[in-house]
mmCIF file of C-alpha atoms and ligand atoms in Angstrom:
data_model
loop_
_atom_site.group_PDB
_atom_site.id
_atom_site.type_symbol
_atom_site.label_atom_id
_atom_site.label_comp_id
_atom_site.label_asym_id
_atom_site.label_seq_id
_atom_site.Cartn_x
_atom_site.Cartn_y
_atom_site.Cartn_z
ATOM 1 C CA MET A 1054 0.528 103.987 98.965
ATOM 2 C CA ASP A 1055 -1.786 101.807 96.870
ATOM 3 C CA ARG A 1056 -0.065 98.499 97.836
ATOM 4 C CA LYS A 1057 -2.342 96.373 99.988
ATOM 5 C CA ARG A 1058 -1.551 96.536 103.705
ATOM 6 C CA ILE A 1059 -0.250 93.372 105.244
ATOM 7 C CA PHE A 1060 -1.193 93.275 108.968
ATOM 8 C CA LEU A 1061 0.662 92.120 112.061
ATOM 9 C CA SER A 1062 -2.584 90.492 113.455
ATOM 10 C CA SER A 1063 -6.013 91.680 112.499
ATOM 11 C CA PRO A 1064 -9.508 90.331 113.252
ATOM 12 C CA THR A 1065 -10.752 87.403 111.204
ATOM 13 C CA MET A 1066 -14.534 86.907 111.162
ATOM 14 C CA HIS A 1067 -16.320 83.866 109.878
ATOM 15 C CA GLY A 1068 -20.094 84.426 109.780
ATOM 16 C CA GLU A 1069 -21.327 82.774 112.952
ATOM 17 C CA GLU A 1070 -20.417 85.918 114.866
ATOM 18 C CA GLN A 1071 -22.944 87.898 112.915
ATOM 19 C CA GLU A 1072 -25.595 85.317 113.592
ATOM 20 C CA TYR A 1073 -25.077 85.481 117.316
ATOM 21 C CA VAL A 1074 -25.035 89.337 117.190
ATOM 22 C CA LYS A 1075 -28.311 89.263 115.170
ATOM 23 C CA ASN A 1076 -29.812 86.989 117.819
ATOM 24 C CA ALA A 1077 -28.815 89.536 120.466
ATOM 25 C CA PHE A 1078 -30.626 92.261 118.508
ATOM 26 C CA ASP A 1079 -33.674 90.022 117.720
ATOM 27 C CA THR A 1080 -34.158 89.221 121.378
ATOM 28 C CA ASN A 1081 -33.268 92.798 122.447
ATOM 29 C CA TRP A 1082 -30.444 91.526 124.735
ATOM 30 C CA VAL A 1083 -28.376 94.666 123.983
ATOM 31 C CA ALA A 1084 -27.067 94.991 127.524
ATOM 32 C CA PRO A 1085 -23.921 94.240 129.607
ATOM 33 C CA LEU A 1086 -25.525 90.903 130.569
ATOM 34 C CA GLY A 1087 -27.580 88.342 128.864
ATOM 35 C CA PRO A 1088 -27.662 84.766 127.473
ATOM 36 C CA HIS A 1089 -24.576 85.167 125.204
ATOM 37 C CA VAL A 1090 -22.511 86.411 128.157
ATOM 38 C CA ASN A 1091 -23.488 83.357 130.191
ATOM 39 C CA ALA A 1092 -22.958 80.990 127.347
ATOM 40 C CA PHE A 1093 -19.620 82.516 126.362
ATOM 41 C CA GLU A 1094 -18.403 81.986 130.001
ATOM 42 C CA LYS A 1095 -19.599 78.417 129.914
ATOM 43 C CA GLU A 1096 -17.959 77.700 126.555
ATOM 44 C CA MET A 1097 -14.622 79.304 127.709
ATOM 45 C CA GLN A 1098 -14.837 77.057 130.786
ATOM 46 C CA GLU A 1099 -15.324 73.992 128.671
ATOM 47 C CA TYR A 1100 -12.478 75.014 126.299
ATOM 48 C CA THR A 1101 -9.929 75.895 129.021
ATOM 49 C CA GLY A 1102 -10.928 73.394 131.544
ATOM 50 C CA ILE A 1103 -11.047 76.115 134.133
ATOM 51 C CA ALA A 1104 -14.049 75.841 136.419
ATOM 52 C CA HIS A 1105 -15.336 79.435 136.416
ATOM 53 C CA GLY A 1106 -15.070 82.567 134.306
ATOM 54 C CA ALA A 1107 -16.421 86.137 134.356
ATOM 55 C CA ALA A 1108 -16.704 87.887 130.980
ATOM 56 C CA LEU A 1109 -15.512 91.418 131.184
ATOM 57 C CA SER A 1110 -15.015 94.620 129.159
ATOM 58 C CA ALA A 1111 -11.256 94.032 128.741
ATOM 59 C CA GLY A 1112 -8.250 91.857 129.639
ATOM 60 C CA THR A 1113 -7.074 94.864 131.590
ATOM 61 C CA ALA A 1114 -10.311 94.898 133.652
ATOM 62 C CA ALA A 1115 -9.792 91.165 134.375
ATOM 63 C CA LEU A 1116 -6.268 91.829 135.571
ATOM 64 C CA HIS A 1117 -7.548 94.691 137.752
ATOM 65 C CA LEU A 1118 -10.092 92.480 139.407
ATOM 66 C CA ALA A 1119 -7.500 89.678 139.873
ATOM 67 C CA VAL A 1120 -5.295 92.216 141.641
ATOM 68 C CA ILE A 1121 -8.155 93.354 143.868
ATOM 69 C CA LEU A 1122 -9.278 89.705 144.604
ATOM 70 C CA SER A 1123 -5.664 88.769 145.447
ATOM 71 C CA GLY A 1124 -5.897 91.259 148.268
ATOM 72 C CA VAL A 1125 -3.343 93.698 146.863
ATOM 73 C CA LYS A 1126 -3.356 96.927 148.926
ATOM 74 C CA GLN A 1127 -1.661 100.340 148.732
ATOM 75 C CA GLY A 1128 2.097 100.077 149.196
ATOM 76 C CA ASP A 1129 2.241 96.289 148.672
ATOM 77 C CA ILE A 1130 4.963 94.826 146.518
ATOM 78 C CA VAL A 1131 3.791 92.998 143.402
ATOM 79 C CA PHE A 1132 6.212 90.928 141.302
ATOM 80 C CA ALA A 1133 5.577 91.135 137.501
ATOM 81 C CA SER A 1134 7.315 90.090 134.308
ATOM 82 C CA SER A 1135 9.352 92.922 132.947
ATOM 83 C CA LEU A 1136 9.106 91.812 129.314
ATOM 84 C CA THR A 1137 5.388 92.338 128.683
ATOM 85 C CA PHE A 1138 2.781 94.867 127.663
ATOM 86 C CA SER A 1139 2.134 97.567 130.239
ATOM 87 C CA ALA A 1140 -1.454 96.366 130.723
ATOM 88 C CA SER A 1141 0.000 93.377 132.660
ATOM 89 C CA VAL A 1142 1.218 95.701 135.350
ATOM 90 C CA ASN A 1143 -0.876 98.840 135.289
ATOM 91 C CA PRO A 1144 -3.736 97.262 137.339
ATOM 92 C CA ALA A 1145 -1.316 96.726 140.255
ATOM 93 C CA CYS A 1146 -0.620 100.508 140.034
ATOM 94 C CA TYR A 1147 -4.364 101.285 140.039
ATOM 95 C CA GLU A 1148 -4.332 99.799 143.565
ATOM 96 C CA LYS A 1149 -1.210 101.877 144.473
ATOM 97 C CA ALA A 1150 0.873 98.730 144.776
ATOM 98 C CA VAL A 1151 4.616 98.911 144.020
ATOM 99 C CA PRO A 1152 5.725 96.715 141.092
ATOM 100 C CA VAL A 1153 9.048 94.911 141.225
ATOM 101 C CA PHE A 1154 10.025 93.700 137.813
ATOM 102 C CA ILE A 1155 11.409 90.181 137.171
ATOM 103 C CA ASP A 1156 13.748 89.489 134.260
ATOM 104 C CA SER A 1157 13.126 86.896 131.529
ATOM 105 C CA GLU A 1158 15.019 83.667 130.712
ATOM 106 C CA TYR A 1159 16.028 82.875 127.072
ATOM 107 C CA GLU A 1160 14.267 79.488 126.774
ATOM 108 C CA THR A 1161 10.746 80.986 126.662
ATOM 109 C CA TRP A 1162 11.377 84.789 127.011
ATOM 110 C CA ASN A 1163 9.078 84.738 130.086
ATOM 111 C CA MET A 1164 9.579 85.249 133.800
ATOM 112 C CA ASP A 1165 12.848 83.561 134.907
ATOM 113 C CA PRO A 1166 12.003 81.317 137.886
ATOM 114 C CA GLU A 1167 15.540 81.800 139.230
ATOM 115 C CA ALA A 1168 15.138 85.572 139.151
ATOM 116 C CA LEU A 1169 11.748 85.098 140.848
ATOM 117 C CA GLU A 1170 13.435 83.144 143.679
ATOM 118 C CA ARG A 1171 15.976 85.903 144.040
ATOM 119 C CA ALA A 1172 13.208 88.466 144.241
ATOM 120 C CA PHE A 1173 11.664 86.489 147.098
ATOM 121 C CA GLU A 1174 15.000 86.666 148.967
ATOM 122 C CA LYS A 1175 14.946 90.461 148.622
ATOM 123 C CA TYR A 1176 11.223 90.938 149.170
ATOM 124 C CA PRO A 1177 9.900 88.000 151.171
ATOM 125 C CA HIS A 1178 6.252 89.188 151.252
ATOM 126 C CA PRO A 1179 4.854 90.387 147.941
ATOM 127 C CA ALA A 1180 1.084 90.536 147.665
ATOM 128 C CA ALA A 1181 0.941 88.827 144.290
ATOM 129 C CA VAL A 1182 2.912 87.595 141.289
ATOM 130 C CA ILE A 1183 1.810 88.485 137.719
ATOM 131 C CA ALA A 1184 3.362 86.202 135.128
ATOM 132 C CA VAL A 1185 2.752 86.436 131.392
ATOM 133 C CA HIS A 1186 2.913 83.965 128.465
ATOM 134 C CA LEU A 1187 4.502 86.241 125.873
ATOM 135 C CA TYR A 1188 3.448 85.941 122.255
ATOM 136 C CA GLY A 1189 1.693 82.702 123.169
ATOM 137 C CA THR A 1190 4.763 80.800 124.235
ATOM 138 C CA PRO A 1191 3.980 79.195 127.660
ATOM 139 C CA ALA A 1192 6.283 80.217 130.553
ATOM 140 C CA LYS A 1193 7.980 77.764 132.877
ATOM 141 C CA ILE A 1194 4.731 78.071 134.708
ATOM 142 C CA ASP A 1195 5.044 74.911 136.820
ATOM 143 C CA ARG A 1196 8.206 76.205 138.493
ATOM 144 C CA ILE A 1197 6.726 79.722 138.883
ATOM 145 C CA ARG A 1198 3.611 78.185 140.446
ATOM 146 C CA GLU A 1199 5.752 76.002 142.807
ATOM 147 C CA ILE A 1200 7.667 79.105 143.994
ATOM 148 C CA CYS A 1201 4.478 81.022 144.576
ATOM 149 C CA ARG A 1202 2.902 78.228 146.516
ATOM 150 C CA ALA A 1203 6.001 77.791 148.644
ATOM 151 C CA HIS A 1204 5.669 81.421 149.596
ATOM 152 C CA GLN A 1205 1.902 81.350 149.814
ATOM 153 C CA VAL A 1206 1.571 84.255 147.332
ATOM 154 C CA PRO A 1207 -1.299 84.341 144.757
ATOM 155 C CA LEU A 1208 -0.323 83.814 141.142
ATOM 156 C CA ILE A 1209 -2.052 85.801 138.420
ATOM 157 C CA GLU A 1210 -1.518 84.302 135.059
ATOM 158 C CA ASP A 1211 -1.680 86.845 132.219
ATOM 159 C CA ALA A 1212 -2.723 84.578 129.347
ATOM 160 C CA ALA A 1213 -3.988 87.484 127.219
ATOM 161 C CA GLU A 1214 -1.720 86.438 124.393
ATOM 162 C CA ALA A 1215 -1.874 82.688 125.073
ATOM 163 C CA LEU A 1216 -5.474 81.651 124.615
ATOM 164 C CA GLY A 1217 -5.191 78.015 123.225
ATOM 165 C CA SER A 1218 -1.647 77.503 124.294
ATOM 166 C CA THR A 1219 -0.902 74.568 126.608
ATOM 167 C CA PHE A 1220 1.836 73.558 129.067
ATOM 168 C CA GLN A 1221 2.130 69.903 130.070
ATOM 169 C CA GLY A 1222 -1.190 69.254 128.343
ATOM 170 C CA LYS A 1223 -3.093 71.894 130.350
ATOM 171 C CA LYS A 1224 -4.318 75.164 128.966
ATOM 172 C CA ALA A 1225 -2.452 78.333 129.698
ATOM 173 C CA GLY A 1226 -4.431 80.378 132.191
ATOM 174 C CA SER A 1227 -5.308 77.295 134.252
ATOM 175 C CA PHE A 1228 -2.137 77.331 136.369
ATOM 176 C CA GLY A 1229 -2.552 80.565 138.349
ATOM 177 C CA ASP A 1230 -5.059 81.381 141.114
ATOM 178 C CA PHE A 1231 -6.403 83.596 138.415
ATOM 179 C CA GLY A 1232 -6.156 83.213 134.625
ATOM 180 C CA VAL A 1233 -6.690 86.340 132.457
ATOM 181 C CA PHE A 1234 -7.648 86.356 128.832
ATOM 182 C CA SER A 1235 -8.117 89.170 126.279
ATOM 183 C CA TYR A 1236 -10.331 89.525 123.220
ATOM 184 C CA ASN A 1237 -8.838 92.738 121.979
ATOM 185 C CA GLY A 1238 -8.950 93.324 118.220
ATOM 186 C CA ASN A 1239 -5.506 91.945 117.482
ATOM 187 C CA LYS A 1240 -5.582 88.871 119.766
ATOM 188 C CA ILE A 1241 -6.055 85.271 118.462
ATOM 189 C CA ILE A 1242 -9.821 85.626 118.769
ATOM 190 C CA THR A 1243 -11.641 88.891 119.303
ATOM 191 C CA THR A 1244 -14.869 90.481 120.518
ATOM 192 C CA SER A 1245 -13.440 93.853 119.201
ATOM 193 C CA GLY A 1246 -12.662 94.430 122.888
ATOM 194 C CA GLY A 1247 -13.159 92.256 125.920
ATOM 195 C CA GLY A 1248 -11.578 89.973 128.434
ATOM 196 C CA MET A 1249 -12.287 87.160 130.873
ATOM 197 C CA LEU A 1250 -11.178 86.429 134.423
ATOM 198 C CA MET A 1251 -11.015 82.716 135.160
ATOM 199 C CA GLY A 1252 -10.280 80.508 138.126
ATOM 200 C CA GLU A 1253 -11.165 77.471 140.157
ATOM 201 C CA ASP A 1254 -12.484 79.500 143.126
ATOM 202 C CA GLU A 1255 -16.218 79.869 142.516
ATOM 203 C CA ALA A 1256 -16.672 82.483 145.276
ATOM 204 C CA ALA A 1257 -13.794 84.592 143.864
ATOM 205 C CA ILE A 1258 -15.225 84.626 140.317
ATOM 206 C CA ALA A 1259 -18.741 85.388 141.678
ATOM 207 C CA ARG A 1260 -17.108 88.270 143.544
ATOM 208 C CA ALA A 1261 -15.517 89.488 140.278
ATOM 209 C CA ARG A 1262 -18.931 89.565 138.635
ATOM 210 C CA PHE A 1263 -20.260 91.487 141.626
ATOM 211 C CA LEU A 1264 -17.456 94.024 141.505
ATOM 212 C CA ALA A 1265 -17.753 94.284 137.731
ATOM 213 C CA THR A 1266 -21.447 95.372 137.977
ATOM 214 C CA GLN A 1267 -21.009 98.299 140.303
ATOM 215 C CA ALA A 1268 -20.928 96.254 143.535
ATOM 216 C CA ARG A 1269 -24.546 96.473 144.413
ATOM 217 C CA ASP A 1270 -25.473 94.917 147.720
ATOM 218 C CA PRO A 1271 -28.519 92.643 147.871
ATOM 219 C CA ALA A 1272 -30.941 95.338 149.172
ATOM 220 C CA PRO A 1273 -34.199 96.750 147.688
ATOM 221 C CA TRP A 1274 -32.435 100.069 146.981
ATOM 222 C CA TYR A 1275 -29.050 100.870 145.564
ATOM 223 C CA GLN A 1276 -26.728 100.121 148.435
ATOM 224 C CA HIS A 1277 -22.934 99.817 148.270
ATOM 225 C CA SER A 1278 -20.562 98.511 150.918
ATOM 226 C CA CYS A 1279 -17.517 98.724 148.715
ATOM 227 C CA ILE A 1280 -16.295 100.371 145.484
ATOM 228 C CA GLY A 1281 -17.536 98.871 142.276
ATOM 229 C CA TYR A 1282 -16.719 98.993 138.595
ATOM 230 C CA ASN A 1283 -18.535 98.920 135.312
ATOM 231 C CA TYR A 1284 -16.494 96.049 133.806
ATOM 232 C CA ARG A 1285 -19.006 93.571 132.509
ATOM 233 C CA MET A 1286 -18.946 92.351 128.901
ATOM 234 C CA SER A 1287 -21.847 93.428 126.553
ATOM 235 C CA ASN A 1288 -24.178 90.671 125.405
ATOM 236 C CA VAL A 1289 -23.613 91.789 121.834
ATOM 237 C CA LEU A 1290 -19.836 91.370 122.051
ATOM 238 C CA ALA A 1291 -20.227 88.047 123.916
ATOM 239 C CA GLY A 1292 -22.016 86.934 120.702
ATOM 240 C CA ILE A 1293 -18.980 87.745 118.656
ATOM 241 C CA GLY A 1294 -16.842 85.912 121.162
ATOM 242 C CA ARG A 1295 -19.039 82.747 120.869
ATOM 243 C CA GLY A 1296 -18.662 82.822 117.087
ATOM 244 C CA GLN A 1297 -14.984 83.367 117.349
ATOM 245 C CA LEU A 1298 -14.452 80.530 119.852
ATOM 246 C CA LEU A 1299 -15.763 78.056 117.257
ATOM 247 C CA HIS A 1300 -12.719 78.978 115.165
ATOM 248 C CA LEU A 1301 -10.008 79.226 117.825
ATOM 249 C CA GLU A 1302 -8.394 75.913 117.020
ATOM 250 C CA GLU A 1303 -8.385 76.839 113.336
ATOM 251 C CA HIS A 1304 -6.731 80.229 114.066
ATOM 252 C CA LYS A 1305 -4.095 78.437 116.218
ATOM 253 C CA ALA A 1306 -3.337 75.955 113.501
ATOM 254 C CA ARG A 1307 -2.946 78.825 111.035
ATOM 255 C CA LYS A 1308 -0.692 80.797 113.449
ATOM 256 C CA ASN A 1309 1.381 77.647 114.019
ATOM 257 C CA ALA A 1310 1.798 77.193 110.235
ATOM 258 C CA ILE A 1311 2.926 80.870 109.896
ATOM 259 C CA TYR A 1312 5.561 80.329 112.547
ATOM 260 C CA ARG A 1313 6.748 77.097 110.892
ATOM 261 C CA GLN A 1314 6.972 78.797 107.520
ATOM 262 C CA TYR A 1315 9.144 81.571 108.866
ATOM 263 C CA ARG A 1316 11.372 79.202 110.740
ATOM 264 C CA GLU A 1317 11.830 76.999 107.686
ATOM 265 C CA ALA A 1318 12.394 80.057 105.321
ATOM 266 C CA PHE A 1319 15.125 81.520 107.555
ATOM 267 C CA SER A 1320 16.687 78.206 108.571
ATOM 268 C CA ASP A 1321 19.786 78.839 106.277
ATOM 269 C CA ILE A 1322 20.439 82.209 107.786
ATOM 270 C CA PRO A 1323 22.429 81.732 111.021
ATOM 271 C CA GLU A 1324 21.996 85.376 112.008
ATOM 272 C CA ILE A 1325 18.203 84.848 112.392
ATOM 273 C CA CYS A 1326 16.678 83.112 115.369
ATOM 274 C CA MET A 1327 12.910 82.620 115.774
ATOM 275 C CA ASN A 1328 11.210 83.253 119.162
ATOM 276 C CA PRO A 1329 11.423 80.191 121.343
ATOM 277 C CA LEU A 1330 8.802 77.585 121.911
ATOM 278 C CA ASN A 1331 8.510 75.666 125.189
ATOM 279 C CA PRO A 1332 9.255 72.006 124.607
ATOM 280 C CA GLU A 1333 6.879 71.156 127.459
ATOM 281 C CA GLY A 1334 4.071 73.016 125.804
ATOM 282 C CA ASP A 1335 2.189 73.873 122.734
ATOM 283 C CA ALA A 1336 2.220 77.565 121.670
ATOM 284 C CA ASN A 1337 -0.585 79.392 119.896
ATOM 285 C CA ASN A 1338 2.110 81.438 118.068
ATOM 286 C CA TRP A 1339 -0.085 84.544 118.394
ATOM 287 C CA LEU A 1340 2.777 86.567 116.994
ATOM 288 C CA SER A 1341 5.871 85.078 115.323
ATOM 289 C CA CYS A 1342 8.974 86.941 116.303
ATOM 290 C CA MET A 1343 12.590 86.877 115.333
ATOM 291 C CA THR A 1344 15.802 88.111 116.816
ATOM 292 C CA VAL A 1345 19.076 88.865 114.983
ATOM 293 C CA GLU A 1346 22.135 87.210 116.444
ATOM 294 C CA PRO A 1347 24.502 89.424 118.421
ATOM 295 C CA GLY A 1348 27.151 91.010 116.124
ATOM 296 C CA SER A 1349 24.908 90.822 113.064
ATOM 297 C CA ARG A 1350 25.219 93.929 110.769
ATOM 298 C CA VAL A 1351 21.456 93.841 110.258
ATOM 299 C CA THR A 1352 19.369 95.658 112.907
ATOM 300 C CA PRO A 1353 15.707 95.009 113.697
ATOM 301 C CA ALA A 1354 14.956 98.641 112.750
ATOM 302 C CA GLN A 1355 16.393 98.032 109.361
ATOM 303 C CA ILE A 1356 14.128 94.949 108.782
ATOM 304 C CA MET A 1357 11.108 96.844 110.005
ATOM 305 C CA ASP A 1358 11.930 99.811 107.671
ATOM 306 C CA ALA A 1359 12.407 97.522 104.696
ATOM 307 C CA LEU A 1360 8.987 95.851 105.351
ATOM 308 C CA ALA A 1361 7.240 99.119 105.973
ATOM 309 C CA GLU A 1362 8.259 100.317 102.431
ATOM 310 C CA TYR A 1363 5.963 97.560 101.222
ATOM 311 C CA ASN A 1364 3.211 98.515 103.549
ATOM 312 C CA ILE A 1365 3.862 95.572 105.731
ATOM 313 C CA GLU A 1366 3.168 96.038 109.470
ATOM 314 C CA THR A 1367 5.631 94.886 112.082
ATOM 315 C CA ARG A 1368 6.120 95.740 115.732
ATOM 316 C CA PRO A 1369 9.125 96.010 118.085
ATOM 317 C CA ILE A 1370 9.380 93.490 120.920
ATOM 318 C CA TRP A 1371 7.631 94.901 124.038
ATOM 319 C CA LYS A 1372 9.956 97.362 125.659
ATOM 320 C CA PRO A 1373 10.653 95.962 129.148
ATOM 321 C CA MET A 1374 8.739 97.592 132.004
ATOM 322 C CA HIS A 1375 11.962 98.325 133.959
ATOM 323 C CA LEU A 1376 13.073 100.508 131.110
ATOM 324 C CA GLN A 1377 9.851 102.523 130.900
ATOM 325 C CA PRO A 1378 10.021 106.126 132.179
ATOM 326 C CA VAL A 1379 6.831 105.662 134.216
ATOM 327 C CA PHE A 1380 8.505 102.842 136.124
ATOM 328 C CA ALA A 1381 11.924 104.361 136.528
ATOM 329 C CA ASP A 1382 11.787 104.206 140.269
ATOM 330 C CA CYS A 1383 10.825 100.467 140.362
ATOM 331 C CA ASP A 1384 13.246 97.754 141.307
ATOM 332 C CA PHE A 1385 14.213 95.081 138.800
ATOM 333 C CA VAL A 1386 15.491 91.603 139.698
ATOM 334 C CA ARG A 1387 17.693 89.407 137.414
ATOM 335 C CA THR A 1388 20.067 86.542 137.911
ATOM 336 C CA LYS A 1389 23.170 88.095 136.437
ATOM 337 C CA GLU A 1390 24.605 91.580 136.345
ATOM 338 C CA GLY A 1391 25.167 93.296 133.077
ATOM 339 C CA ARG A 1392 22.583 93.733 130.315
ATOM 340 C CA SER A 1393 19.298 91.994 131.188
ATOM 341 C CA VAL A 1394 17.804 89.196 129.209
ATOM 342 C CA SER A 1395 14.648 91.186 128.550
ATOM 343 C CA GLU A 1396 16.609 94.170 127.342
ATOM 344 C CA ASP A 1397 18.717 92.013 125.050
ATOM 345 C CA ILE A 1398 15.578 90.490 123.480
ATOM 346 C CA PHE A 1399 14.026 93.915 123.114
ATOM 347 C CA ASN A 1400 17.153 95.251 121.348
ATOM 348 C CA ARG A 1401 17.580 92.304 118.957
ATOM 349 C CA GLY A 1402 13.983 91.384 118.184
ATOM 350 C CA LEU A 1403 10.898 92.253 116.242
ATOM 351 C CA CYS A 1404 7.409 90.851 115.677
ATOM 352 C CA LEU A 1405 6.784 89.567 112.134
ATOM 353 C CA PRO A 1406 3.311 89.850 110.386
ATOM 354 C CA SER A 1407 1.322 86.968 111.838
ATOM 355 C CA ASP A 1408 -2.127 87.666 110.291
ATOM 356 C CA ILE A 1409 -3.995 84.435 109.497
ATOM 357 C CA LYS A 1410 -5.378 86.093 106.368
ATOM 358 C CA ASN A 1411 -1.891 86.366 104.907
ATOM 359 C CA THR A 1412 -1.897 84.741 101.477
ATOM 360 C CA PRO A 1413 1.012 82.494 100.306
ATOM 361 C CA GLU A 1414 2.015 85.510 98.093
ATOM 362 C CA ASP A 1415 2.038 87.753 101.222
ATOM 363 C CA MET A 1416 4.249 85.333 103.030
ATOM 364 C CA GLU A 1417 6.612 84.951 100.119
ATOM 365 C CA LEU A 1418 6.922 88.755 99.935
ATOM 366 C CA ILE A 1419 7.637 89.194 103.650
ATOM 367 C CA ILE A 1420 10.140 86.364 103.616
ATOM 368 C CA SER A 1421 11.973 87.619 100.462
ATOM 369 C CA ILE A 1422 12.314 91.161 101.993
ATOM 370 C CA VAL A 1423 13.706 89.813 105.224
ATOM 371 C CA ARG A 1424 16.098 87.553 103.403
ATOM 372 C CA ARG A 1425 17.346 90.357 101.196
ATOM 373 C CA GLN A 1426 18.423 92.302 104.313
ATOM 374 C CA PHE A 1427 20.788 89.517 104.997
ATOM 375 C CA GLY A 1428 22.111 89.460 101.426
ATOM 376 C CA ARG A 1429 20.069 86.317 100.459
HETATM 377 C C1 PLP B 1124 -3.570 92.571 125.216
HETATM 378 C C2 PLP B 1124 -2.840 92.328 126.508
HETATM 379 C C3 PLP B 1124 -3.412 92.698 127.762
HETATM 380 C C4 PLP B 1124 -4.631 93.589 127.856
HETATM 381 O O1 PLP B 1124 -5.791 93.154 127.337
HETATM 382 P P1 PLP B 1124 -6.940 94.128 126.861
HETATM 383 O O2 PLP B 1124 -8.021 93.268 126.538
HETATM 384 O O3 PLP B 1124 -6.359 94.897 125.688
HETATM 385 O O4 PLP B 1124 -7.217 95.099 127.979
HETATM 386 C C5 PLP B 1124 -2.820 92.399 128.943
HETATM 387 N N1 PLP B 1124 -1.618 91.712 128.889
HETATM 388 C C6 PLP B 1124 -1.041 91.400 127.741
HETATM 389 C C7 PLP B 1124 0.257 90.634 127.813
HETATM 390 C C8 PLP B 1124 -1.598 91.672 126.612
HETATM 391 O O5 PLP B 1124 -0.936 91.361 125.432
#
C-alpha cells in the first residue's frame, strides 16, 4: 500500500535528544551509568515532585523491582488491575506471587475502589496492590491509597501510560509507595526503551539501584549476598530521555488537543462515547479511545477494519487479565455479578490514532472514516 501510514503513537524527536546523545559519545559515557542517567533522574524528580528515582532499562524492570522492594514472596497474593497491559502484572509472577485481579469502574476505567475493598474482605493480607492509570486517565487513586493504607499494604502505582497526568494537582506516580514510568517507543516520551522507579523512600530507591546493577556488595572483590539484575538505563538512552523531557508538556498539550478534536467531531453521534477523564485530574491523553454504545450496529472491529484499509493504525482496548489464558486460574473480584466492567469496555472499545505528528488532514481522514461507519 503506498498510502502513508498513520500511527497510533510513534516517537517524536526534536533535536536536543541528539545533542545529548552526541555529548555521551564525545565524553565516552557509553555505559549503563553516567552523567545523563543522574541528570535524567534529577530532572524527573523535579518534574514529578517525587523525591527519588532510579533510571532503568524498562518500565517492566521498574515494576519488578517495586514488587521485590514491597517484599512480595512466593505464594503471596497481589491485587492488580485487570484492565491493563500484561507488563503491569507479570513482575508479580516473576516472584511467584499469585495475582488476584480487580475489576474497573466506568468513571475512569481504572481499579474500582469498591471492588478493591471486596477483595480485601476475601483476601485480608495481600503483599501488594498494583494499580494502573490507563491511557493516561488518573484512577481514583486517593481512595485506592486510603484503602491500601488502612490495610497497611504497599501500593505500586503503574503510571507507565500516565507521565504528565495529575490527580488533585499532584502528578500521577506520586501517590503510591512506588511510582513506575515507562519510556517505551510508543509512550508519551521515549528513550526507545526504558523506565523509572520513583518514590519518597530514599533507601528503597537506593536499594533499587543496587539490585539493578547486579547487587554487588561493598567488598574489594565481586561479592553477592542477594540476587541481582542488570536493569540500569544506558547513559546514551538517558540522553534521549533528557531531550524528550524538555518536550513533555508540549506532547501532552498535543495529545489533549487530539482527544478534544475527536470528542467534538463525534459529539453528534450518540452511539460513540470517548474514554472517560477524571474530573479531579488532568489526563495526558496518551491514547484517545472510544466505545460504541451497547446495542449499536457498529462494532469496534468494523471501525478498526475500515481504518486499516487506509493504512491507519488502531488497537483494541487491553484485553483484561482475568480473561487471559495464562491467568485462567486466577481469581477476579468485581462488585456485581454478570459481565464485568473491564470485559464490557474491552468488547465495546478501541484505541484511536493518537500520534502527535498527525496532520489536520490525517485527523480529518480518521474522523470521516469513523463517522461513515455510523452513516454520517
Ligand atoms: C508500557 C507499559 C508497561 C511496561 O513498560 P515497558 O517500558 O514497556 O517495560 C507497564 N504497564 C503499562 C500499563 C504499560 O502501558
